[in-house]
CSV table of C-alpha atoms in Angstrom, one decimal:
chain,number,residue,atom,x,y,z
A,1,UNK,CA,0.0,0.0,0.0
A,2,UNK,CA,1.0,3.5,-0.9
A,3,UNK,CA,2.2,5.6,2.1
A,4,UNK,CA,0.1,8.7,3.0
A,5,UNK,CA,2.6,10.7,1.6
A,6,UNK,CA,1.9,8.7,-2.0
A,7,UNK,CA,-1.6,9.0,-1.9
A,8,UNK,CA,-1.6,12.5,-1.7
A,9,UNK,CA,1.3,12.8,-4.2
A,10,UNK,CA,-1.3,10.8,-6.2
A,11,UNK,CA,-4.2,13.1,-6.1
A,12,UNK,CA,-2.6,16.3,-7.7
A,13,UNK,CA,-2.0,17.3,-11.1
A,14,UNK,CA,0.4,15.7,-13.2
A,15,UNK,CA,1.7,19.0,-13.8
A,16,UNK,CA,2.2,20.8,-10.6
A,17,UNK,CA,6.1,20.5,-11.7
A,18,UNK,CA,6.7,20.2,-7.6
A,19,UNK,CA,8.8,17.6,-6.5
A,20,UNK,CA,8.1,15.5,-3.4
A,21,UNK,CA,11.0,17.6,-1.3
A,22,UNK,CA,8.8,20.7,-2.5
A,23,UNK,CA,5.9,18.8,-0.8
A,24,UNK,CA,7.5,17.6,1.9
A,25,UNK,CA,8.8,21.1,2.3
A,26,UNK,CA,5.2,22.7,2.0
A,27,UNK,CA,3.9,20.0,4.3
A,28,UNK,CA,5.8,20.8,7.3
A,29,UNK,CA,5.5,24.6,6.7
A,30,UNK,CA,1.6,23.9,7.1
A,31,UNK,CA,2.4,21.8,9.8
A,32,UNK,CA,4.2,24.1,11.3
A,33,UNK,CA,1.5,27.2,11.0
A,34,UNK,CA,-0.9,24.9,12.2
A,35,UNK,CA,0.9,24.5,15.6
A,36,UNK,CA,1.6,28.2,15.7
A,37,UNK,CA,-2.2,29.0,15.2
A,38,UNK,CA,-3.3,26.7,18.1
A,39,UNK,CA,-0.4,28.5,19.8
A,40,UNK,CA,-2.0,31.8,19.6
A,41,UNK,CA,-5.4,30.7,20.3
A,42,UNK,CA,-4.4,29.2,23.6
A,43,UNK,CA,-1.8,31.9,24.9
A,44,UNK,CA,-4.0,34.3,26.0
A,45,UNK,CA,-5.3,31.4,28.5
A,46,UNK,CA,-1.7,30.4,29.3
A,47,UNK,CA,-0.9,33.8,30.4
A,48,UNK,CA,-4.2,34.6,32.6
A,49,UNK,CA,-3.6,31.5,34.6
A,50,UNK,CA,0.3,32.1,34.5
A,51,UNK,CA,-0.8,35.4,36.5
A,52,UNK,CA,-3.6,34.3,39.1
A,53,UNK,CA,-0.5,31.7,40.2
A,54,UNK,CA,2.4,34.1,40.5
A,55,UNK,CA,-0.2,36.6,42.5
A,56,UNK,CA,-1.8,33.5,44.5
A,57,UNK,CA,1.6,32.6,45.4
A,58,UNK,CA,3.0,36.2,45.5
A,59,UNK,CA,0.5,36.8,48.6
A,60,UNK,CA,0.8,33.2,50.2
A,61,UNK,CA,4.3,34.0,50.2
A,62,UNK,CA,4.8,37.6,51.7
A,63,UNK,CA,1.6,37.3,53.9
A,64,UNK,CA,0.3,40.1,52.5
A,65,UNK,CA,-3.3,41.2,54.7
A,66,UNK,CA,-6.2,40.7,52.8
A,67,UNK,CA,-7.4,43.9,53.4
A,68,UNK,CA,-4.1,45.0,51.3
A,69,UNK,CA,-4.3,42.6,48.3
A,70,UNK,CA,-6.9,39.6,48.5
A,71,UNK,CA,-5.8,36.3,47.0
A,72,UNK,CA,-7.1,34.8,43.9
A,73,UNK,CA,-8.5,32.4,46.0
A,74,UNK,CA,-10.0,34.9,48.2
A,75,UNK,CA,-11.8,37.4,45.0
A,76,UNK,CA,-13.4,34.0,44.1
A,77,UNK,CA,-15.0,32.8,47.2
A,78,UNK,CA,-16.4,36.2,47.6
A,79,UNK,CA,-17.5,36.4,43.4
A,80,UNK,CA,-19.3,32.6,44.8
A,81,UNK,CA,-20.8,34.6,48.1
A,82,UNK,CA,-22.1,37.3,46.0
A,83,UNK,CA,-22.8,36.0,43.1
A,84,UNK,CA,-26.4,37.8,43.6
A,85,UNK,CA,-25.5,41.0,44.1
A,86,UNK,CA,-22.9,41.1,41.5
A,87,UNK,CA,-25.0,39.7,38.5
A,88,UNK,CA,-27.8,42.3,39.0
A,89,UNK,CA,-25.2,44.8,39.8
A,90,UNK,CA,-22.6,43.7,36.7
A,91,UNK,CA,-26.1,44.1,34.1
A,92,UNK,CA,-27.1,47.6,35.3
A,93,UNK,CA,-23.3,48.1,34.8
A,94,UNK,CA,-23.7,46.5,31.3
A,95,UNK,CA,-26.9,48.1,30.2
A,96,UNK,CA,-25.9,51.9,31.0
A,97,UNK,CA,-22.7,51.1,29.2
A,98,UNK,CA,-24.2,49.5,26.1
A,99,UNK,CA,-26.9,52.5,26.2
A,100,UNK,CA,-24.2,55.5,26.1
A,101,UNK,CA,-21.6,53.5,23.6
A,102,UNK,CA,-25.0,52.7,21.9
A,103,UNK,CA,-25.6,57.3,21.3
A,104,UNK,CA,-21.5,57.2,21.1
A,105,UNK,CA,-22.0,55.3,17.8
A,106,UNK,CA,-24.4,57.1,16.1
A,107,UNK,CA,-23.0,61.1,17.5
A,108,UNK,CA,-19.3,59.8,16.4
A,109,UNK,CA,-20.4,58.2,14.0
A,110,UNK,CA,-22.4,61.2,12.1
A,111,UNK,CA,-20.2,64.0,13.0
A,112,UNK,CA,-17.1,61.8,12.1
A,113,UNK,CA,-18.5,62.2,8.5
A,114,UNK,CA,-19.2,65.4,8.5
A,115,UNK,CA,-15.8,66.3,10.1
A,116,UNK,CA,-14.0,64.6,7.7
A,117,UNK,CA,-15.8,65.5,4.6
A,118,UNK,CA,-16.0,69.5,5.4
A,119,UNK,CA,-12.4,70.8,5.8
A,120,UNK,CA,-14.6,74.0,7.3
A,121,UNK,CA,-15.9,72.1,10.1
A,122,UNK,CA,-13.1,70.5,10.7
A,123,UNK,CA,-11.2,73.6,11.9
A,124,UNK,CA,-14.3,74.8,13.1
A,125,UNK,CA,-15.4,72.5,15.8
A,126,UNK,CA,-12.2,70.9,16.3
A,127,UNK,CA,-10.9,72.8,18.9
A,128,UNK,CA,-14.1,72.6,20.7
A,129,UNK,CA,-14.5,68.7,21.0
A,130,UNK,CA,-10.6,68.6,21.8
A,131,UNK,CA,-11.0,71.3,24.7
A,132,UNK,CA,-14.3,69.3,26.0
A,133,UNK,CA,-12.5,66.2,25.8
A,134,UNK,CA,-9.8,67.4,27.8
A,135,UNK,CA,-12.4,68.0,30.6
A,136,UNK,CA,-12.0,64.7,33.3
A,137,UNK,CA,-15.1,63.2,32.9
A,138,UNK,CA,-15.3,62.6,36.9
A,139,UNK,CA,-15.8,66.1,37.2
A,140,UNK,CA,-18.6,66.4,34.9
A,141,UNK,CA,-20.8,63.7,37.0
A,142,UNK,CA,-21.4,66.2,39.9
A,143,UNK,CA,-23.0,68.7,37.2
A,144,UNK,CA,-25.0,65.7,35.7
A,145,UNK,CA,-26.2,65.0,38.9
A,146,UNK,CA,-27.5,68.3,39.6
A,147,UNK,CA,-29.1,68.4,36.1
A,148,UNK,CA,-30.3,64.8,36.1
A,149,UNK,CA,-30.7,63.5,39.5
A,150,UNK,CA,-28.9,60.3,41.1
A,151,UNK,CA,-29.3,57.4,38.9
A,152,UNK,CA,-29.0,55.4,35.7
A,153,UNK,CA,-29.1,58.4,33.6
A,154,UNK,CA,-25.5,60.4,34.6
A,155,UNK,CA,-24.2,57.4,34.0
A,156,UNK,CA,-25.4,56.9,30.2
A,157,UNK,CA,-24.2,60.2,29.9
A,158,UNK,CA,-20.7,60.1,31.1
A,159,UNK,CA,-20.0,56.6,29.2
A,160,UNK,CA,-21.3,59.0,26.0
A,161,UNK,CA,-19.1,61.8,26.5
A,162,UNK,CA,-16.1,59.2,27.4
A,163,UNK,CA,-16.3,57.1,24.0
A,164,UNK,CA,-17.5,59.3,22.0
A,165,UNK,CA,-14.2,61.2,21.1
A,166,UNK,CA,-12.4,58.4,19.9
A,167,UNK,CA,-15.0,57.2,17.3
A,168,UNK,CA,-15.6,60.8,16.0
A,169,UNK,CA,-11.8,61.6,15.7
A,170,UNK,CA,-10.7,57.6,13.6
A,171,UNK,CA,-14.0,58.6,11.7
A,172,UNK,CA,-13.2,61.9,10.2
A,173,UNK,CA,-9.4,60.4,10.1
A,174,UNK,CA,-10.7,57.8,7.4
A,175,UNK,CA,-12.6,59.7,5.4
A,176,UNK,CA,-10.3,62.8,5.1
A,177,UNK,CA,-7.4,60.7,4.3
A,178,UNK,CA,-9.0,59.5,0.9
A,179,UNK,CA,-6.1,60.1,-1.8
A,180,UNK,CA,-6.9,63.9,-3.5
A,181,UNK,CA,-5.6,62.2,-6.7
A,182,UNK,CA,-9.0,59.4,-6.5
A,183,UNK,CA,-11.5,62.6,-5.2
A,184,UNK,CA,-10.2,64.1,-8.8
A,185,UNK,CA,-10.6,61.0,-10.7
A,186,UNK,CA,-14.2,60.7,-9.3
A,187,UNK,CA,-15.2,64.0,-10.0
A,188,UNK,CA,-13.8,63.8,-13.2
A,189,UNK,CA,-16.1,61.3,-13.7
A,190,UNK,CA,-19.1,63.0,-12.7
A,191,UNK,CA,-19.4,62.0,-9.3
A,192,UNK,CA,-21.0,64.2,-6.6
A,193,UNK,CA,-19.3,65.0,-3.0
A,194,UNK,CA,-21.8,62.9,-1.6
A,195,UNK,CA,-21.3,60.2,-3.9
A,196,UNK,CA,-17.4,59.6,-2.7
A,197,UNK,CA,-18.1,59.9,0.9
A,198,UNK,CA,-21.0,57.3,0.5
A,199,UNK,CA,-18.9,55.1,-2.1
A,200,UNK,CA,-15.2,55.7,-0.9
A,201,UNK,CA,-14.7,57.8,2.5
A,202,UNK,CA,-17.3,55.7,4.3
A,203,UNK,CA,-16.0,51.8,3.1
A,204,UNK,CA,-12.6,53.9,3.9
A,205,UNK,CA,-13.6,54.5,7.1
A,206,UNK,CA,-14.7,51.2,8.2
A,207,UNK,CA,-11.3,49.9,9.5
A,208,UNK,CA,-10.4,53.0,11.8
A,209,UNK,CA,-14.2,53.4,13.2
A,210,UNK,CA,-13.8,49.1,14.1
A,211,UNK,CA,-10.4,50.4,15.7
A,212,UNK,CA,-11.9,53.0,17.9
A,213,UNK,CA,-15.2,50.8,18.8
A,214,UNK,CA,-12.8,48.5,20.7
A,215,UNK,CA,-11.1,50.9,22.4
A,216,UNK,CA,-14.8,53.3,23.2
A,217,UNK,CA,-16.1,49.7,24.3
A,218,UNK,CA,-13.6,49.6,27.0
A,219,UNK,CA,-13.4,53.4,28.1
A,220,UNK,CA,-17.5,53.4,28.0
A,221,UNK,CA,-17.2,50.8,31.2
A,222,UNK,CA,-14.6,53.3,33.1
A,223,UNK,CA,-17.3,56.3,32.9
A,224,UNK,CA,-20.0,54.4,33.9
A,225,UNK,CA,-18.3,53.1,37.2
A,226,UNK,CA,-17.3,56.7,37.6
A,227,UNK,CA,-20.5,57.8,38.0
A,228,UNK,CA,-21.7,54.6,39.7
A,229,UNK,CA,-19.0,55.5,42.3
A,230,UNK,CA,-20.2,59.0,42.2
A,231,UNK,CA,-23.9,58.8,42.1
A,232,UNK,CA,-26.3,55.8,41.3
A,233,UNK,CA,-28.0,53.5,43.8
A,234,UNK,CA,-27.0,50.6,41.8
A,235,UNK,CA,-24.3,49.5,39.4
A,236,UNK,CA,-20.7,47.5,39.9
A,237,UNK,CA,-19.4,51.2,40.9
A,238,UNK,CA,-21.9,51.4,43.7
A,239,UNK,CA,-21.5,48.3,44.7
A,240,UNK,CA,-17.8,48.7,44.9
A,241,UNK,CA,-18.4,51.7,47.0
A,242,UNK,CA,-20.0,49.7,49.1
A,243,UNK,CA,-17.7,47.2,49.4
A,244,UNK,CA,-15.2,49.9,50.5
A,245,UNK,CA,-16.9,51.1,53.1
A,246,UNK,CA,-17.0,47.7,54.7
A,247,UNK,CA,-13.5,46.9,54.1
A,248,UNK,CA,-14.5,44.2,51.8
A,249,UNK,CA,-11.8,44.2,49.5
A,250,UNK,CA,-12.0,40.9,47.4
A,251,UNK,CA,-15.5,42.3,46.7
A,252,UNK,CA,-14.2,45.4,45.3
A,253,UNK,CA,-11.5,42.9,43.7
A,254,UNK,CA,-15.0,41.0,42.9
A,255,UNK,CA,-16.6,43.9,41.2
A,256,UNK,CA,-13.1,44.5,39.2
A,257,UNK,CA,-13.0,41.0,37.7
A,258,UNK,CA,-16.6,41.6,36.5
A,259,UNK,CA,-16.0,45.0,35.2
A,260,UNK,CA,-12.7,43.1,33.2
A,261,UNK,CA,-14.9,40.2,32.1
A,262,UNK,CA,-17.5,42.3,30.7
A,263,UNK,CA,-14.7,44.2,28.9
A,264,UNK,CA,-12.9,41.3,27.1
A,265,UNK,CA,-16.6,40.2,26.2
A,266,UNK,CA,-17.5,43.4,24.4
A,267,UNK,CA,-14.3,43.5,23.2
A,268,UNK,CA,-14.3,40.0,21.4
A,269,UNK,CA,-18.0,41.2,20.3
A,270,UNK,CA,-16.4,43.9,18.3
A,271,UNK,CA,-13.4,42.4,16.8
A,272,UNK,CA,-15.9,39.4,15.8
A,273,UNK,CA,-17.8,41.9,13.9
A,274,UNK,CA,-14.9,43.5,12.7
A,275,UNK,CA,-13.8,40.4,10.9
A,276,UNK,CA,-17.1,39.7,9.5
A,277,UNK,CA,-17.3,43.3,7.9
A,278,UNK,CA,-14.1,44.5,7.3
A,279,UNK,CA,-12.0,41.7,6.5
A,280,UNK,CA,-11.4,42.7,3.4
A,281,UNK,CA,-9.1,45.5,5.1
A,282,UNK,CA,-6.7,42.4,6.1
A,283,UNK,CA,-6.4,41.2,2.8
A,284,UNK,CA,-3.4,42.7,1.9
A,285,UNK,CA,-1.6,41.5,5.5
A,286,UNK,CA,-3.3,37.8,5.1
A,287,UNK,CA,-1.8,37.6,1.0
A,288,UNK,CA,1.2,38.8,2.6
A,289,UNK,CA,1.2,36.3,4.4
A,290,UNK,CA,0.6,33.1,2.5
A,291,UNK,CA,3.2,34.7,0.0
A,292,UNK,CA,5.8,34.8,2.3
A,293,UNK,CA,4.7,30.9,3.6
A,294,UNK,CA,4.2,29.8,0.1
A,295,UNK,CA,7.5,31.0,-1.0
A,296,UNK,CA,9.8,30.2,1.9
């Protein structure tokens, strides 16, 4: 019986003109992507766990209180004791955030166009949304508060105003950085303004507004908390305060871990989508790619 080797030797063209070192070769580069692949997929694992050990053992070792640093060990008894509390805290958390990112979309999103396809409004309003954005957010939630009351709604607002920037800045970025030379050629042709925007600064834009939606995603959960911490009756934030005042610190550690795991979730949401509308931005990279394996 032919070997495996053979058999697939067998099943392609009689003129490939490769020889069956060329195979072999090709073989063990596939081989060898295929171990780096499963490499990548489970590093990310290897180097969470690598970190609850050193800390677990980090405190075991120096004795450190757990009013200083909790343990692993410690954060997840008190994530099993309060498992309650923490998954009806952890959705208000989740649903404020996803609410102002939600507004953050659509206001980045829309003045991110107009931004970058209006060289007027650029220098116009620039200055302004850089000199607001400079503004820390934590002292806006007092005024909020004033205008809004304690509750869920400062904290909407505040995730707004903290992921909004980003989107409307890697927006405008896109679409203004679409080559002069191509805006000629299309006008040349009879396209409108509107018509390159829609055809070429938006698809142009896709890749940088997927770039800032996972870093607004993660910024959105920092100005909630900041104005759970500050004002709101219920949230991870104002349960965290609580904690505090308690001394319960693997709770606060508790409401952390939460905050993170909600984070890397929206996250992975985002790049998933990314990948299933943009991955024609990676093309380039990925061909790169399988040149430089091919050709090795």
């Amino acid at each position: 019986m032919p070997d495996d080797m053979t058999a697939r030797q067998a099943t392609l063209p009689a003129d490939n003109g490769m020889s069956p070192e060329a195979l072999r070769r090709l073989e063990s580069m596939a081989a060898a992507a295929r171990r780096r692949r499963r490499l990548q997929a489970a590093l990310p694992w290897m180097v969470i766990v690598g970190m609850f050990v050193v800390w677990e053992i980090a405190v075991r070792a120096f004795d450190v209180p757990q009013f200083v640093l909790p343990a692993p060990s410690d954060i997840a008894a008190s994530m099993v004791k309060w498992w309650v509390p923490l998954l009806d805290n952890s959705w208000q958390t989740l649903m404020t955030t996803l609410i102002g990112f939600g507004f953050a979309i659509v206001f980045g999103l829309l003045l991110g166009v107009a931004i970058g396809s209006s060289t007027l409004l650029y220098h116009g309003l620039y200055p302004l949304l850089i000199g607001f954005n400079s503004i820390p957010k934590v002292a806006v939630v007092p005024i909020l508060v004033i205008w809004f009351g304690i509750g869920t709604v400062p904290a909407v607002i505040t995730a707004f105003l903290i992921s909004f920037f980003p989107i409307m800045v890697n927006v405008a970025t896109g679409i203004a950085t679409v080559e002069p030379e191509l805006r000629d050629v299309l006008r040349a042709l009879g396209a409108r303004h509107s018509d390159i925007i829609r055809k070429v600064g938006l698809p142009r834009a896709m890749p940088y507004f997927f770039a800032s939606l996972k870093i607004s995603i993660t910024v959105a959960f920092v100005g909630s908390i900041i104005a759970e911490t500050v004002a709101a009756n219920k949230g991870i934030g104002h349960l965290m305060i609580l904690a505090s005042s308690r001394f319960d610190v693997p709770l606060v550690f508790a409401g952390l871990m939460m905050t993170a795991i909600m984070g890397v979730a929206m996250y992975v949401a985002a790049v998933a989508i990314e990948n299933r509308t943009t991955g024609w931005a990676m093309r380039g990279q990925n061909d790169q790619q399988q040149v430089k394996f091919g050709g090795a």
